[in-house]
GROMACS .gro file of C-alpha atoms in nm:
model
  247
    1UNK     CA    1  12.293  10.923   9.543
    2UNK     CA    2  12.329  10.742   9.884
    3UNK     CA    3  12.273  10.962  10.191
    4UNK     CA    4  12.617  10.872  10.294
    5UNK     CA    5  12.722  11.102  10.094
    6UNK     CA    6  12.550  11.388  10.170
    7UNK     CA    7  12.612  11.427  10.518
    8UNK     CA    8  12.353  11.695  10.511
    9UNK     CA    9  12.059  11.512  10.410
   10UNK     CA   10  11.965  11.285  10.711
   11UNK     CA   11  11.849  10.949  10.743
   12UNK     CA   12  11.451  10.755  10.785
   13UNK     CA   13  11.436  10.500  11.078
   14UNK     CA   14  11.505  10.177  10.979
   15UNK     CA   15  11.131   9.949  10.974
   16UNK     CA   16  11.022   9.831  11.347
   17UNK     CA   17  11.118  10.153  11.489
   18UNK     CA   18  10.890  10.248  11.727
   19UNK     CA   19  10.744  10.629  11.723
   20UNK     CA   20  10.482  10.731  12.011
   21UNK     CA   21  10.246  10.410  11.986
   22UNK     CA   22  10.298  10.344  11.633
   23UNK     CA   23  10.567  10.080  11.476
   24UNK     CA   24  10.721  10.174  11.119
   25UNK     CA   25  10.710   9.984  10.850
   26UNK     CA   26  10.864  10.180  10.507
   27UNK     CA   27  10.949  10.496  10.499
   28UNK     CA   28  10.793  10.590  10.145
   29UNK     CA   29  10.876  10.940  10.070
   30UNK     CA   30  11.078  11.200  10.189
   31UNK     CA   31  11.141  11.613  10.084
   32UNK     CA   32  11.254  11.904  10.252
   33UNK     CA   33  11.079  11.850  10.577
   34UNK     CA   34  11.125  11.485  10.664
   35UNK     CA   35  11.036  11.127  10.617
   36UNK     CA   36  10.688  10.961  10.550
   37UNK     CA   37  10.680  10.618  10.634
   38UNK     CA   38  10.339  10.337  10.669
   39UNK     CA   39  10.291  10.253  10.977
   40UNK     CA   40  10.058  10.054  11.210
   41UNK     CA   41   9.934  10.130  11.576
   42UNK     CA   42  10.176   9.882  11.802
   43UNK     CA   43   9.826   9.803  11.962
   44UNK     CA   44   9.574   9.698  11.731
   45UNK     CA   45   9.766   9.682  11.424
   46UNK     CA   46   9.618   9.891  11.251
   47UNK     CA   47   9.763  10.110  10.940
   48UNK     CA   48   9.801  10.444  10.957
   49UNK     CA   49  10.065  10.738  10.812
   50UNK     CA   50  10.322  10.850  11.003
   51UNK     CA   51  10.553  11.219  10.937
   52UNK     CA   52  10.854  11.242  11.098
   53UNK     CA   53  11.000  11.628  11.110
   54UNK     CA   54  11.345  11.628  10.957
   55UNK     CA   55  11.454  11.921  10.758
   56UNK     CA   56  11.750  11.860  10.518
   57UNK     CA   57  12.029  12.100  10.574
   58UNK     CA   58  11.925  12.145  10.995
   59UNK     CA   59  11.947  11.818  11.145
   60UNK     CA   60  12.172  11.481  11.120
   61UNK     CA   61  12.052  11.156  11.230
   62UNK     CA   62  12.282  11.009  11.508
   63UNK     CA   63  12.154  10.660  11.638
   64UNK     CA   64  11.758  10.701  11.615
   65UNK     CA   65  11.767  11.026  11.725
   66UNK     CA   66  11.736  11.352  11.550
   67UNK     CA   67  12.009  11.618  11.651
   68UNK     CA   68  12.087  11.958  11.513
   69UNK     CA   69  12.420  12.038  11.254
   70UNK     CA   70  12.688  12.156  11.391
   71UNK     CA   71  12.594  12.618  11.388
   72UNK     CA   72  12.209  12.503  11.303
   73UNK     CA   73  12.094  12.487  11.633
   74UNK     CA   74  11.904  12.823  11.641
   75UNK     CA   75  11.766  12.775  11.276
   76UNK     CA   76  11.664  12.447  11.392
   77UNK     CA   77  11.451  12.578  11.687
   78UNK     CA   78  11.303  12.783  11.499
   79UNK     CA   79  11.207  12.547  11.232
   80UNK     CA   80  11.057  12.324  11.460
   81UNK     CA   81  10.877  12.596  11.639
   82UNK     CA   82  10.684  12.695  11.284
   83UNK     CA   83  10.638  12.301  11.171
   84UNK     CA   84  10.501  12.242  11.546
   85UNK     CA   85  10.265  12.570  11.481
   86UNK     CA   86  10.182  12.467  11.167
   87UNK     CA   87  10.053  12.124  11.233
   88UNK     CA   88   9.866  12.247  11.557
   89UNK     CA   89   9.676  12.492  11.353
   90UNK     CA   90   9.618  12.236  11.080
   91UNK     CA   91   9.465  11.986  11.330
   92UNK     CA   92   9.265  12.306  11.493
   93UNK     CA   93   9.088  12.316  11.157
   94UNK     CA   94   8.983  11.987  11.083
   95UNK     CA   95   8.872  11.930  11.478
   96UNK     CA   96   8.626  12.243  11.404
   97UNK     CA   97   8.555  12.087  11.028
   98UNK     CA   98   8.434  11.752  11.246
   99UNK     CA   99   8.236  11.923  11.499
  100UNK     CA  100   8.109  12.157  11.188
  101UNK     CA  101   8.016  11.810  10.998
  102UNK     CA  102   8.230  11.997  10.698
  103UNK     CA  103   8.293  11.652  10.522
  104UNK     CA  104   8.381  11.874  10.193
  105UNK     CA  105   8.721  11.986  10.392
  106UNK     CA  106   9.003  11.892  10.174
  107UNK     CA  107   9.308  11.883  10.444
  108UNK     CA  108   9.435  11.586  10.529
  109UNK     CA  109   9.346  11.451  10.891
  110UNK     CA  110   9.605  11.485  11.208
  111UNK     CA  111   9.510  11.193  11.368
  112UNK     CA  112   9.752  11.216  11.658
  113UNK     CA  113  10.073  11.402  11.715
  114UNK     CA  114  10.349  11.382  11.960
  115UNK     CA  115  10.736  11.436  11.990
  116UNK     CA  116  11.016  11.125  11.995
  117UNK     CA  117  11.381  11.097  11.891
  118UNK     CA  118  11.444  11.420  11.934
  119UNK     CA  119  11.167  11.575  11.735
  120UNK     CA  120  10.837  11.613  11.606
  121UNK     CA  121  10.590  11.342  11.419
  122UNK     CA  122  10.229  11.344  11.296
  123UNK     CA  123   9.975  11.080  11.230
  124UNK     CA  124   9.777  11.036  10.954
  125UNK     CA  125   9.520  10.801  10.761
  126UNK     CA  126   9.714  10.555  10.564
  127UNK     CA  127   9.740  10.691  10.223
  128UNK     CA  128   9.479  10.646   9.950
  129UNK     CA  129   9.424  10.728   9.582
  130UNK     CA  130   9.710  10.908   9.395
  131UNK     CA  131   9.845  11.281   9.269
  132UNK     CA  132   9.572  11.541   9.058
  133UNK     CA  133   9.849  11.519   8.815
  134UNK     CA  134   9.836  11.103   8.786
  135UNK     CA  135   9.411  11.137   8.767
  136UNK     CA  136   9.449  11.389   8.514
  137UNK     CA  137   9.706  11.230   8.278
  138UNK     CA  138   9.579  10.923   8.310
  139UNK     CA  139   9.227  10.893   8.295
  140UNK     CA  140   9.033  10.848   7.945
  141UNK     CA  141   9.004  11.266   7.903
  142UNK     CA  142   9.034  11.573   8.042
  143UNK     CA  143   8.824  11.672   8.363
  144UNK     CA  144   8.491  11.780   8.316
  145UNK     CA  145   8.384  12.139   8.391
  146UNK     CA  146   8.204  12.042   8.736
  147UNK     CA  147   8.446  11.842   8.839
  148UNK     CA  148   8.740  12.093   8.815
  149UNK     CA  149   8.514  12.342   9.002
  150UNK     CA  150   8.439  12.090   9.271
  151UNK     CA  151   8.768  12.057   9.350
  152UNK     CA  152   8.904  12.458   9.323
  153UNK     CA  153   8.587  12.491   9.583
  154UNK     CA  154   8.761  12.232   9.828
  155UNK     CA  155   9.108  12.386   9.800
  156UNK     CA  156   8.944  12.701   9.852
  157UNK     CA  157   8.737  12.593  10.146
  158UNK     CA  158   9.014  12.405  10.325
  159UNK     CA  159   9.318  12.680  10.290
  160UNK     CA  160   9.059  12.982  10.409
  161UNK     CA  161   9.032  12.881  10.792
  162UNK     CA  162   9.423  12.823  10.732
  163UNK     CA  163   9.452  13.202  10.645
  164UNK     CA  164   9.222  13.261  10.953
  165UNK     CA  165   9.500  13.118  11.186
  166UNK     CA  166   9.787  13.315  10.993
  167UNK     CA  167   9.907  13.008  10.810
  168UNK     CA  168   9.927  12.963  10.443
  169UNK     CA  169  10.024  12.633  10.263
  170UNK     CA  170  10.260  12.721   9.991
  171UNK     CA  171  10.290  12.404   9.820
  172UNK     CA  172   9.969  12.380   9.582
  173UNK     CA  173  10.047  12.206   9.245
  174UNK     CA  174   9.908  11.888   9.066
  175UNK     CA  175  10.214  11.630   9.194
  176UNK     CA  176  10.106  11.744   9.606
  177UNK     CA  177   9.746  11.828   9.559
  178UNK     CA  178   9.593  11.470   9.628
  179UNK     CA  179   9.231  11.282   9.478
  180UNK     CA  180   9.137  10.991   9.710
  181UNK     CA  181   8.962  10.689   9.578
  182UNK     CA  182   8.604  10.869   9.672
  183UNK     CA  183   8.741  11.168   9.426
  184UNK     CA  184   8.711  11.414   9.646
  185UNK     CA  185   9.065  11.619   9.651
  186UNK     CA  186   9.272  11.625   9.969
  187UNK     CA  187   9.567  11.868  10.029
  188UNK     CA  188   9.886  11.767  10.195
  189UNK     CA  189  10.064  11.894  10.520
  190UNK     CA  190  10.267  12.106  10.323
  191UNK     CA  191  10.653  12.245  10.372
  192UNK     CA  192  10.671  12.461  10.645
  193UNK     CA  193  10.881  12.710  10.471
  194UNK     CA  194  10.733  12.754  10.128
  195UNK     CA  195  11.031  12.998  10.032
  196UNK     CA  196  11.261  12.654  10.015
  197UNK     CA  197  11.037  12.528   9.730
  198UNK     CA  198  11.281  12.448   9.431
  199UNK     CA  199  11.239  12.687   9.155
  200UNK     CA  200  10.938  12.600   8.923
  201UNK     CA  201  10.646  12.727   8.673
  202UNK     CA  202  10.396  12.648   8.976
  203UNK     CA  203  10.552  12.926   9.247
  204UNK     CA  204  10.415  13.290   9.266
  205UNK     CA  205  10.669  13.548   9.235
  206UNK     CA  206  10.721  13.598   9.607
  207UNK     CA  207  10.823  13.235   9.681
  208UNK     CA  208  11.154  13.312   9.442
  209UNK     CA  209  11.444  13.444   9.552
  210UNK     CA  210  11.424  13.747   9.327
  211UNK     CA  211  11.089  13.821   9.450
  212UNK     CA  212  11.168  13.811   9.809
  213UNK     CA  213  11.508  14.021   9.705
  214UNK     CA  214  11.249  14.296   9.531
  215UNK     CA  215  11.097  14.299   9.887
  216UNK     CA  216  10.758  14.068   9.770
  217UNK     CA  217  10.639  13.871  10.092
  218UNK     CA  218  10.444  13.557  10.139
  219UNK     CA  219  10.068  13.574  10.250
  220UNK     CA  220   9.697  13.430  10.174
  221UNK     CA  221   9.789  13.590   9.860
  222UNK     CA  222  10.061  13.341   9.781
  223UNK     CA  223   9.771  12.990   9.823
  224UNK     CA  224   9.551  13.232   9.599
  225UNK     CA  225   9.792  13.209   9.319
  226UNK     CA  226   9.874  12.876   9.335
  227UNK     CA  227   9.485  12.746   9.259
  228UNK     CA  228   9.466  12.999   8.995
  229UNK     CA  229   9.811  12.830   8.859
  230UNK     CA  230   9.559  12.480   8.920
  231UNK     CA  231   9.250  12.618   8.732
  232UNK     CA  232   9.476  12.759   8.417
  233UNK     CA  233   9.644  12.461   8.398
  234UNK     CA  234   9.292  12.270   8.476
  235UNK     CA  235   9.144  12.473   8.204
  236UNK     CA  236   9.363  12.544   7.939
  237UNK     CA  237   9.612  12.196   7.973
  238UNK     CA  238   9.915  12.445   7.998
  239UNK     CA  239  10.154  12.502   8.286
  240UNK     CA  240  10.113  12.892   8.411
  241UNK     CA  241  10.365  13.104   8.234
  242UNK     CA  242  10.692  13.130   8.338
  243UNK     CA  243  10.732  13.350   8.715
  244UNK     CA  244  10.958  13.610   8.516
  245UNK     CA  245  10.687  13.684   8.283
  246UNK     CA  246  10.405  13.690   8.536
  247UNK     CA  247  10.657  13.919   8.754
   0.00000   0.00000   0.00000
């Protein structure tokens, strides 16, 4: 369905936009929070990633800038407060990771950050190697035993200083949890309201709507369930029962 028709749902900047000192080329993805596009630095050309904040349902896209729907403009504050919070936090981490020489960190990299159009945008390595789901699927057999445990260690590792800073990811399942070409696993910015998440086998209890009505809340707790949901399905080949049956 064309965005046109969802007047909700805004637009990605059309290629050779120009965002802080990068100029777009695709935009390649999109979901709840915004627009991913490749990218290259204006200056020496080189290719990097490039997130633009965008939440469907908040914001419209009027010219190149981002403005808020009409009776969204305090929701919209807010969300951009969190996603700004969020990403400053995540960047926190890997800095210390660096300085730390933690190589075995499995976030993704801020690279720079920076605010244009009327909102917010990260910057991050141009993207390499493919979904945990696409390695598993499609490689010649299941993962072996050290390899699985290799990567639930890095997932563990990387969402723990996370929890530290009050932040949780949210988002944990085999399409957003990434393997680079080296095979090490790499997680995602993720959404920065993991309640929106649409309803699936991979959410803990609290991310549904009838666990948040039954008064469950979100927490460290919430990332903790989600790698379990990774090593059962890891494990055993099977999705994680369904969240009414865990409940």
């Amino acid at each position: 369905m064309s965005h046109h028709l969802l007047p909700a749902v805004p637009t990605p900047l059309a290629p050779g936009a120009c965002v802080g000192a990068y100029t777009l080329g695709a935009c390649r993805g999109e979901d709840l929070d915004g627009f991913v596009y490749d990218a290259v630095e204006t200056a020496g050309g080189r290719a990097v990633t490039l997130r633009e904040a965008c939440p469907v349902g908040l914001v419209e896209r009027v010219g190149g800038a981002v403005v808020p729907l009409a009776g969204a403009q305090e929701d919209w504050h807010d969300w951009l407060v969190r996603w700004t919070r969020l990403v400053a936090h995540w960047q926190q981490v890997t800095q210390t990771a660096d300085l730390a020489h933690l190589g075995h960190l499995a976030l993704v990299r801020i690279e720079d950050r920076g605010e244009a159009n009327g909102t917010a945008w990260v910057c991050l390595p141009p993207a390499t190697g493919c979904s945990l789901r696409q390695v598993v699927e499609s490689g010649p057999g299941w993962p072996d035993r050290a390899l699985i445990d290799a990567g639930l260690r890095a997932c563990c590792d990387a969402v723990e200083p996370l929890h530290r800073l009050g932040e949780l990811h949210g988002n944990l399942t085999p399409e957003r949890v990434g393997v680079l070409d080296s095979g090490a696993w790499c997680l995602p910015l993720p959404d920065s309201d993991p309640s929106r998440q649409p309803l699936s086998p991979w959410l803990a209890p609290e991310q549904t709507e009838a666990g948040r009505a039954a008064g469950l809340v979100m927490g460290p707790w919430t990332d903790v369930h989600a790698i379990a949901a990774l090593a059962h399905w890891l494990l055993t080949g099977s999705a994680p029962p369904s969240v009414s049956r865990r409940r």
